[in-house]
Amino acid sequence: MTRLNWGMIGGGEGSQIGPAHRMGAQADGNFVLAAGALDHDAQRGRDYAQRLGVAADRAYGNWQEMLAGEKGRDDRIDLVTVATPNSTHFEITKSFLEAGFNVLCEKPMTMTVEEGEEIVKIAKSSGKICAVNYCYSAYPMVREMRQMVANGEIGKVRVIVANFSHGHHGDAGDADNPRVRWRYDPAMAGVSGQFADCGIHAMHMASFIAGDEVKEVSADFASTIASRELEDDAMVNFRMEGGTVGRLWTSSVAIGRQHGFEIQVFGETGGLRWHAEQPNQVYYTPLGGRTQIMEKGEGGLSDEAGRLSRVAIAHPEGFPMAVANIYVDLAAAIRGQAHGAFPTATDGLRSMAAVHYCVESARSGGAWVDARPALLR
Amino acid sequence: MTRLNWGMIGGGEGSQIGPAHRMGAQADGNFVLAAGALDHDAQRGRDYAQRLGVAADRAYGNWQEMLAGEKGRDDRIDLVTVATPNSTHFEITKSFLEAGFNVLCEKPMTMTVEEGEEIVKIAKSSGKICAVNYCYSAYPMVREMRQMVANGEIGKVRVIVANFSHGHHGDAGDADNPRVRWRYDPAMAGVSGQFADCGIHAMHMASFIAGDEVKEVSADFASTIASRELEDDAMVNFRMEGGTVGRLWTSSVAIGRQHGFEIQVFGETGGLRWHAEQPNQVYYTPLGGRTQIMEKGEGGLSDEAGRLSRVAIAHPEGFPMAVANIYVDLAAAIRGQAHGAFPTATDGLRSMAAVHYCVESARSGGAWVDARPALLR
Amino acid sequence: MTRLNWGMIGGGEGSQIGPAHRMGAQADGNFVLAAGALDHDAQRGRDYAQRLGVAADRAYGNWQEMLAGEKGRDDRIDLVTVATPNSTHFEITKSFLEAGFNVLCEKPMTMTVEEGEEIVKIAKSSGKICAVNYCYSAYPMVREMRQMVANGEIGKVRVIVANFSHGHHGDAGDADNPRVRWRYDPAMAGVSGQFADCGIHAMHMASFIAGDEVKEVSADFASTIASRELEDDAMVNFRMEGGTVGRLWTSSVAIGRQHGFEIQVFGETGGLRWHAEQPNQVYYTPLGGRTQIMEKGEGGLSDEAGRLSRVAIAHPEGFPMAVANIYVDLAAAIRGQAHGAFPTATDGLRSMAAVHYCVESARSGGAWVDARPALLR
Amino acid sequence: MTRLNWGMIGGGEGSQIGPAHRMGAQADGNFVLAAGALDHDAQRGRDYAQRLGVAADRAYGNWQEMLAGEKGRDDRIDLVTVATPNSTHFEITKSFLEAGFNVLCEKPMTMTVEEGEEIVKIAKSSGKICAVNYCYSAYPMVREMRQMVANGEIGKVRVIVANFSHGHHGDAGDADNPRVRWRYDPAMAGVSGQFADCGIHAMHMASFIAGDEVKEVSADFASTIASRELEDDAMVNFRMEGGTVGRLWTSSVAIGRQHGFEIQVFGETGGLRWHAEQPNQVYYTPLGGRTQIMEKGEGGLSDEAGRLSRVAIAHPEGFPMAVANIYVDLAAAIRGQAHGAFPTATDGLRSMAAVHYCVESARSGGAWVDARPALLR
């Protein structure tokens, strides 16, 4: 089993997402960082790539160079990760797919629904993998919940309640802080602020666990800090194809919540609760019974949860391992082996549609809107 | 300080709410149970009252007898508690107020907004106390949160998130269970199921802590079990007079939640979190600081929190003491002493208005509706 | 069912324990405060008693007056609660028992083992009730654990781990604080500080839940603040008659712990965990299974847990209700009705023996010592 | 910055500890697995090493071959990890150190104190790194606690309470289960069972955080399952050089605890609490103040905690990253760069001494015994 060659665009020195991808790709020894265009400053990017062990001729100054350089090689990269600013995801992902590369794109995959539809089509026609990094779905206990729902262990799902909130943008004095400001400025962030940033993770997870898709949405967006044009607090009610009722709250002004991503799934015969800050437990309550604490690594879990857990029960596994699990599945897919349900371009498209239709609903006072992308109706 | 004479209507043997009121009224020695019409079966009610220590001539067969009997006495009751089925609250409360008695009414105070407005007017003209048992507001740490908000310790309140959910009506097989069925049958429960039952507690608390009132609502109601006409899961977005954004979720099919009443209050300079199942702690996070665990009974709390706490720090106080605190404040008010902000007929009216306007919003697809009773606009 | 007459010695205005007893005795309407000698200042005590509703002729200046006054009455008190300073418990308890009164004594019942043995003998010969207020044992979920062990639901108990620690005496600057200092001064506190104050609660609970008694102890005591003669941190290893291994840690310098009384019981086929700050849940793990969260008020609990729970599931009940449960059982016993296992003089004696033998062990470098009082071997 | 060559002995296919080391070594791209003797079955070990990307000539059949092969190479491994059965640690570690290799040895480093002293001497004379994998000490928030203590933020440490307990050996029916049985058989496990397996982690952490060493111990060991010769439940009281009082409980029959490693540190002016199952938070209480929840990744933490944290606040990091942190520090040390305080042979020796002197104390009824290895007194 030889290692796969891996390339990275963006994620340069000092970025937060870069190390998460490198740990994720390298942790299991599946991938070797073979090529990179890591920084918008070409020279800094080349230097850093080489310090990370990339050969000089594959330490590129920008993604166009990298595309050109890799296309011609026999040992071309098996996978490229796109971790650049959001507005560039579409063009880069498109270009690499069309050139026959497998791609893992950071979220959001695109800025518009139309771009999303285009990526889905290209991915399909190219026959290449186009994955999107909704990595929460790769926690072992999230896969376990999905499996439990699929097995009917909680019956038909009646209600899903998902919250993804933090308070890190709660300081009105941050109006000029460039790391915060852009998220609420339509010129840079597009049509949505907090919902597009965090809410779509929660919505993807609702679909992932339920094994169903969002059909309609009714949204209430609020900008609680006067200087913000886009919402920093949003509530989305939704209905899934199968009738499940959804409640999704997301906020960036929830002072005291750190990264409060919590999801609760209530079915006819049981309920499930999971919290991203303590990702190794699921609270499961059968109808009429007591709440049980399920532990990652315990006996009797699904193959899927077992496969994605690395260390023994009660040895916590965290976010870096969730990212690593995405890479585990991608490596398996590239090698033609069995793998789990990693998020794809279709998921990326659905998220974009959710963003746009929630904005439409919020702008019309909470009216119910069909949230399905036309391509997938 | 002589004890006050207390009467009770409803709350007979085997009821759940009866013992809570008796413990609440008696725990501090303020009230003596002097009169009662405890049961719809007159003889059972008389017997039980006497077993509880009520003299034979004040152990009444029904509330009409009790009203007639007490009216003529020099030692007439100082307070009557109305703990009968919901649809009778209006008539009994009205009658006793008009006869010059102080009343503590169980929630909901009335079945319609019009009745609520009438009670408010009668209470005002009578000069008597009309309280409603929103007893969660009497927990020491809830009073502390209210005081912190009033003091500006978290700045202007931006967002309130309140959840009040349980899963005890999650069994579809309960369609014929009389203790469950009536709640979802308009003939018995009125226009709303779960929101009227639990949601209004949460909405009252939002107003109570914020020191502000709900102005507009947008609601999404769902009946997740086919046999139910009324909602068993509801989401209400609201805006307060001062601009605060509200998110209120309530459900009775949330299997695994026992009595999950949780409220989070996010202001400009801090956040608060409180959970009714662990009522002696508040999680407080100042902007830019760490979350602090506030404990009932700790040094430096407000006079109000201190006054309503009975035992030392970390000795938990629960629901019976919250009810008792309502009675402590009522005793003080009856005696003309200083007391805290117990809920009144105005609160009862606002709740009814919230129920009716949320129903209206839900029926019109989530449209935003003014939720203020006409009398209070 | 007439109310019982109740008297109280100590627990005057401003005391912490007084209100807890008054709420406990009155909450269920079983007892009426009929007599009292509430304060070491006779006049203050008489005044306060009358303000609490005691008739002038039964508002006594001291316990001797009260004993004399009550002895001669036809309506003499049915129960007297002794809530005076520790060193007076023995004499008062003895005197009232000998005069034919039922007694509930605060812990510790006596200051020496010999005194404890004398009380046990007097209680026996008098035929009167002598209870000791180990009120943690009256929480519904503690009774449930006791019942589960008795039913063999976790098999033979192998290990009990009990911690009762707080940090409220952690300030070395409190050397002159009279509310703290006396606890570590042998002239006032006797032979033990923190173990005698909190540790014996934990040891009583271990015996109560296990349904077994402590046979041998090995103790390590430490005075972590230089000015203290008696221990402020203690570890006691013990063995029970049936072989159960015990680990008991108690501390008053554990800054950050509020009142951390936690007990874990590990048997052959299951484990239990309970925490006094969240007393309405028990964490139960069957061998080879998942941890289950048991809730006060859930279906299927023992009659004992059901009987002592007052409000519905997930409505928390706290310390005042635990004290009230002791009074519920005492009222039933006085009336000759069935009741639960309230702690008696025998428990008070065992505690004293534990204190003295732990001190002996600690002084001899942790040697194992027989901890059973001679009277009960 | 070229990658370092890394070799591994033990940790073959199916082992639990192997993947943890490979993820740890590879996650940050510091090490490449260049050589291995992974399995006691030579052929399986060679095959597996090659599947992991090791060149055929460095996929060895056993450690002796590996030692011989690597010694002669210019590109010899920069670090060897020893993850073989406990009884072989001494010989392998000794041999590689003597041959001039840096070594990371799994715990326990040796089976006897004498062997431990020999390793310490050899490590010193060789000038090579000899590290021991007490990886809990590499969690960012554990380093933070150590730094806080060193800074005097909680004053002189009075009491440390450490618990490391699980219930995975609680089934008496496991008497013949080879994965459990050997731990309680002196022929295979040496003089101690649970204390040597888990207790020494807790004792190392107590020393690590306090910045002090254990001086004296008093132990109580119990074998709660009849078939076991060695202890499955142990309590160790200790005193540190600086006078700190220690309480350490460890158990393998604590059914319901998964991997309950918790440590509390109480000083003159504050307390700290950390739990290995939720390793990203520390509960810190200043004297007289409220408990604060410290979060990995929050602003204002020490450089050490910042350096070892990889992803943003509230993105949990778990056990694999703690192991990775040991490798981060080892890589830095090998490269002559600044690094944190990874555990060394001296720590390995102290642990062995603790094991042996605790056994001695337990055998003599809890007598206090000097626990310092002669070499370090």
PDB file of N, CA, C and O in Angstrom, chain C residues 17-53:
ATOM      1  N   ILE C  17     -29.496  26.262  60.512  1.00  0.00           N
ATOM      2  CA  ILE C  17     -30.155  24.966  60.608  1.00  0.00           C
ATOM      3  C   ILE C  17     -31.612  25.116  61.050  1.00  0.00           C
ATOM      4  O   ILE C  17     -32.450  24.264  60.732  1.00  0.00           O
ATOM      5  N   GLY C  18     -31.897  26.207  61.747  1.00  0.00           N
ATOM      6  CA  GLY C  18     -33.261  26.417  62.214  1.00  0.00           C
ATOM      7  C   GLY C  18     -34.292  26.410  61.107  1.00  0.00           C
ATOM      8  O   GLY C  18     -35.250  25.618  61.132  1.00  0.00           O
ATOM      9  N   PRO C  19     -34.140  27.258  60.111  1.00  0.00           N
ATOM     10  CA  PRO C  19     -35.142  27.271  59.041  1.00  0.00           C
ATOM     11  C   PRO C  19     -35.268  25.926  58.334  1.00  0.00           C
ATOM     12  O   PRO C  19     -36.366  25.522  57.935  1.00  0.00           O
ATOM     13  N   ALA C  20     -34.136  25.220  58.154  1.00  0.00           N
ATOM     14  CA  ALA C  20     -34.213  23.923  57.481  1.00  0.00           C
ATOM     15  C   ALA C  20     -35.127  22.977  58.256  1.00  0.00           C
ATOM     16  O   ALA C  20     -35.945  22.252  57.682  1.00  0.00           O
ATOM     17  N   HIS C  21     -35.013  23.001  59.590  1.00  0.00           N
ATOM     18  CA  HIS C  21     -35.889  22.134  60.388  1.00  0.00           C
ATOM     19  C   HIS C  21     -37.333  22.614  60.345  1.00  0.00           C
ATOM     20  O   HIS C  21     -38.256  21.803  60.257  1.00  0.00           O
ATOM     21  N   ARG C  22     -37.531  23.916  60.392  1.00  0.00           N
ATOM     22  CA  ARG C  22     -38.909  24.402  60.378  1.00  0.00           C
ATOM     23  C   ARG C  22     -39.597  24.098  59.045  1.00  0.00           C
ATOM     24  O   ARG C  22     -40.747  23.666  58.998  1.00  0.00           O
ATOM     25  N   MET C  23     -38.864  24.312  57.953  1.00  0.00           N
ATOM     26  CA  MET C  23     -39.458  23.941  56.668  1.00  0.00           C
ATOM     27  C   MET C  23     -39.713  22.444  56.608  1.00  0.00           C
ATOM     28  O   MET C  23     -40.746  21.996  56.136  1.00  0.00           O
ATOM     29  N   GLY C  24     -38.734  21.675  57.090  1.00  0.00           N
ATOM     30  CA  GLY C  24     -38.870  20.222  57.046  1.00  0.00           C
ATOM     31  C   GLY C  24     -40.069  19.740  57.834  1.00  0.00           C
ATOM     32  O   GLY C  24     -40.847  18.885  57.383  1.00  0.00           O
ATOM     33  N   ALA C  25     -40.259  20.296  59.032  1.00  0.00           N
ATOM     34  CA  ALA C  25     -41.341  19.823  59.904  1.00  0.00           C
ATOM     35  C   ALA C  25     -42.705  20.286  59.411  1.00  0.00           C
ATOM     36  O   ALA C  25     -43.703  19.586  59.558  1.00  0.00           O
ATOM     37  N   GLN C  26     -42.736  21.488  58.828  1.00  0.00           N
ATOM     38  CA  GLN C  26     -44.028  22.086  58.470  1.00  0.00           C
ATOM     39  C   GLN C  26     -44.478  21.787  57.045  1.00  0.00           C
ATOM     40  O   GLN C  26     -45.668  21.924  56.731  1.00  0.00           O
ATOM     41  N   ALA C  27     -43.540  21.459  56.165  1.00  0.00           N
ATOM     42  CA  ALA C  27     -43.857  21.414  54.736  1.00  0.00           C
ATOM     43  C   ALA C  27     -45.046  20.514  54.430  1.00  0.00           C
ATOM     44  O   ALA C  27     -45.874  20.824  53.571  1.00  0.00           O
ATOM     45  N   ASP C  28     -45.123  19.389  55.113  1.00  0.00           N
ATOM     46  CA  ASP C  28     -46.174  18.434  54.792  1.00  0.00           C
ATOM     47  C   ASP C  28     -47.368  18.549  55.719  1.00  0.00           C
ATOM     48  O   ASP C  28     -48.283  17.734  55.639  1.00  0.00           O
ATOM     49  N   GLY C  29     -47.312  19.527  56.620  1.00  0.00           N
ATOM     50  CA  GLY C  29     -48.456  19.722  57.503  1.00  0.00           C
ATOM     51  C   GLY C  29     -48.561  18.688  58.607  1.00  0.00           C
ATOM     52  O   GLY C  29     -49.589  18.589  59.263  1.00  0.00           O
ATOM     53  N   ASN C  30     -47.500  17.914  58.824  1.00  0.00           N
ATOM     54  CA  ASN C  30     -47.557  16.928  59.901  1.00  0.00           C
ATOM     55  C   ASN C  30     -47.382  17.553  61.279  1.00  0.00           C
ATOM     56  O   ASN C  30     -47.970  17.097  62.245  1.00  0.00           O
ATOM     57  N   PHE C  31     -46.515  18.550  61.356  1.00  0.00           N
ATOM     58  CA  PHE C  31     -46.165  19.112  62.659  1.00  0.00           C
ATOM     59  C   PHE C  31     -46.540  20.586  62.733  1.00  0.00           C
ATOM     60  O   PHE C  31     -46.454  21.308  61.747  1.00  0.00           O
ATOM     61  N   VAL C  32     -46.913  21.002  63.935  1.00  0.00           N
ATOM     62  CA  VAL C  32     -47.090  22.425  64.229  1.00  0.00           C
ATOM     63  C   VAL C  32     -46.079  22.800  65.300  1.00  0.00           C
ATOM     64  O   VAL C  32     -45.923  22.073  66.285  1.00  0.00           O
ATOM     65  N   LEU C  33     -45.388  23.885  65.089  1.00  0.00           N
ATOM     66  CA  LEU C  33     -44.414  24.349  66.087  1.00  0.00           C
ATOM     67  C   LEU C  33     -45.186  24.826  67.312  1.00  0.00           C
ATOM     68  O   LEU C  33     -45.807  25.893  67.305  1.00  0.00           O
ATOM     69  N   ALA C  34     -45.138  24.023  68.367  1.00  0.00           N
ATOM     70  CA  ALA C  34     -45.966  24.290  69.543  1.00  0.00           C
ATOM     71  C   ALA C  34     -45.155  24.794  70.725  1.00  0.00           C
ATOM     72  O   ALA C  34     -45.707  25.404  71.644  1.00  0.00           O
ATOM     73  N   ALA C  35     -43.860  24.523  70.698  1.00  0.00           N
ATOM     74  CA  ALA C  35     -43.022  24.939  71.828  1.00  0.00           C
ATOM     75  C   ALA C  35     -41.618  25.175  71.331  1.00  0.00           C
ATOM     76  O   ALA C  35     -41.191  24.583  70.338  1.00  0.00           O
ATOM     77  N   GLY C  36     -40.869  26.053  72.023  1.00  0.00           N
ATOM     78  CA  GLY C  36     -39.503  26.285  71.586  1.00  0.00           C
ATOM     79  C   GLY C  36     -38.670  26.975  72.640  1.00  0.00           C
ATOM     80  O   GLY C  36     -39.170  27.773  73.431  1.00  0.00           O
ATOM     81  N   ALA C  37     -37.380  26.599  72.658  1.00  0.00           N
ATOM     82  CA  ALA C  37     -36.360  27.321  73.439  1.00  0.00           C
ATOM     83  C   ALA C  37     -35.269  27.580  72.412  1.00  0.00           C
ATOM     84  O   ALA C  37     -34.349  26.803  72.244  1.00  0.00           O
ATOM     85  N   LEU C  38     -35.426  28.669  71.692  1.00  0.00           N
ATOM     86  CA  LEU C  38     -34.719  28.797  70.419  1.00  0.00           C
ATOM     87  C   LEU C  38     -33.372  29.472  70.503  1.00  0.00           C
ATOM     88  O   LEU C  38     -32.587  29.413  69.553  1.00  0.00           O
ATOM     89  N   ASP C  39     -33.071  30.110  71.631  1.00  0.00           N
ATOM     90  CA  ASP C  39     -31.870  30.939  71.627  1.00  0.00           C
ATOM     91  C   ASP C  39     -31.185  30.865  72.978  1.00  0.00           C
ATOM     92  O   ASP C  39     -31.846  30.733  74.020  1.00  0.00           O
ATOM     93  N   HIS C  40     -29.867  30.972  72.994  1.00  0.00           N
ATOM     94  CA  HIS C  40     -29.159  30.988  74.283  1.00  0.00           C
ATOM     95  C   HIS C  40     -29.461  32.288  75.027  1.00  0.00           C
ATOM     96  O   HIS C  40     -29.346  32.362  76.251  1.00  0.00           O
ATOM     97  N   ASP C  41     -29.893  33.312  74.309  1.00  0.00           N
ATOM     98  CA  ASP C  41     -30.405  34.529  74.951  1.00  0.00           C
ATOM     99  C   ASP C  41     -31.907  34.309  75.168  1.00  0.00           C
ATOM    100  O   ASP C  41     -32.693  34.283  74.211  1.00  0.00           O
ATOM    101  N   ALA C  42     -32.284  34.131  76.433  1.00  0.00           N
ATOM    102  CA  ALA C  42     -33.638  33.671  76.748  1.00  0.00           C
ATOM    103  C   ALA C  42     -34.717  34.583  76.158  1.00  0.00           C
ATOM    104  O   ALA C  42     -35.692  34.115  75.553  1.00  0.00           O
ATOM    105  N   GLN C  43     -34.516  35.884  76.301  1.00  0.00           N
ATOM    106  CA  GLN C  43     -35.556  36.790  75.844  1.00  0.00           C
ATOM    107  C   GLN C  43     -35.673  36.757  74.309  1.00  0.00           C
ATOM    108  O   GLN C  43     -36.784  36.738  73.758  1.00  0.00           O
ATOM    109  N   ARG C  44     -34.528  36.771  73.651  1.00  0.00           N
ATOM    110  CA  ARG C  44     -34.565  36.700  72.183  1.00  0.00           C
ATOM    111  C   ARG C  44     -35.267  35.431  71.723  1.00  0.00           C
ATOM    112  O   ARG C  44     -36.038  35.433  70.769  1.00  0.00           O
ATOM    113  N   GLY C  45     -34.975  34.356  72.450  1.00  0.00           N
ATOM    114  CA  GLY C  45     -35.580  33.084  72.093  1.00  0.00           C
ATOM    115  C   GLY C  45     -37.091  33.105  72.273  1.00  0.00           C
ATOM    116  O   GLY C  45     -37.844  32.629  71.413  1.00  0.00           O
ATOM    117  N   ARG C  46     -37.533  33.686  73.385  1.00  0.00           N
ATOM    118  CA  ARG C  46     -38.973  33.744  73.623  1.00  0.00           C
ATOM    119  C   ARG C  46     -39.672  34.604  72.567  1.00  0.00           C
ATOM    120  O   ARG C  46     -40.721  34.251  72.048  1.00  0.00           O
ATOM    121  N   ASP C  47     -39.062  35.739  72.286  1.00  0.00           N
ATOM    122  CA  ASP C  47     -39.656  36.642  71.289  1.00  0.00           C
ATOM    123  C   ASP C  47     -39.771  35.968  69.926  1.00  0.00           C
ATOM    124  O   ASP C  47     -40.807  36.027  69.260  1.00  0.00           O
ATOM    125  N   TYR C  48     -38.688  35.346  69.535  1.00  0.00           N
ATOM    126  CA  TYR C  48     -38.673  34.753  68.199  1.00  0.00           C
ATOM    127  C   TYR C  48     -39.693  33.620  68.103  1.00  0.00           C
ATOM    128  O   TYR C  48     -40.421  33.499  67.114  1.00  0.00           O
ATOM    129  N   ALA C  49     -39.768  32.821  69.162  1.00  0.00           N
ATOM    130  CA  ALA C  49     -40.741  31.719  69.166  1.00  0.00           C
ATOM    131  C   ALA C  49     -42.156  32.251  68.971  1.00  0.00           C
ATOM    132  O   ALA C  49     -42.941  31.707  68.181  1.00  0.00           O
ATOM    133  N   GLN C  50     -42.456  33.341  69.649  1.00  0.00           N
ATOM    134  CA  GLN C  50     -43.804  33.884  69.516  1.00  0.00           C
ATOM    135  C   GLN C  50     -44.040  34.446  68.114  1.00  0.00           C
ATOM    136  O   GLN C  50     -45.128  34.327  67.555  1.00  0.00           O
ATOM    137  N   ARG C  51     -43.006  35.060  67.571  1.00  0.00           N
ATOM    138  CA  ARG C  51     -43.176  35.532  66.190  1.00  0.00           C
ATOM    139  C   ARG C  51     -43.408  34.367  65.223  1.00  0.00           C
ATOM    140  O   ARG C  51     -44.000  34.538  64.158  1.00  0.00           O
ATOM    141  N   LEU C  52     -42.899  33.208  65.594  1.00  0.00           N
ATOM    142  CA  LEU C  52     -43.124  32.025  64.752  1.00  0.00           C
ATOM    143  C   LEU C  52     -44.459  31.365  65.064  1.00  0.00           C
ATOM    144  O   LEU C  52     -44.774  30.307  64.517  1.00  0.00           O
ATOM    145  N   GLY C  53     -45.248  31.965  65.991  1.00  0.00           N
ATOM    146  CA  GLY C  53     -46.590  31.446  66.225  1.00  0.00           C
ATOM    147  C   GLY C  53     -46.721  30.593  67.469  1.00  0.00           C
ATOM    148  O   GLY C  53     -47.789  30.033  67.725  1.00  0.00           O
TER     149      GLY C  53
END
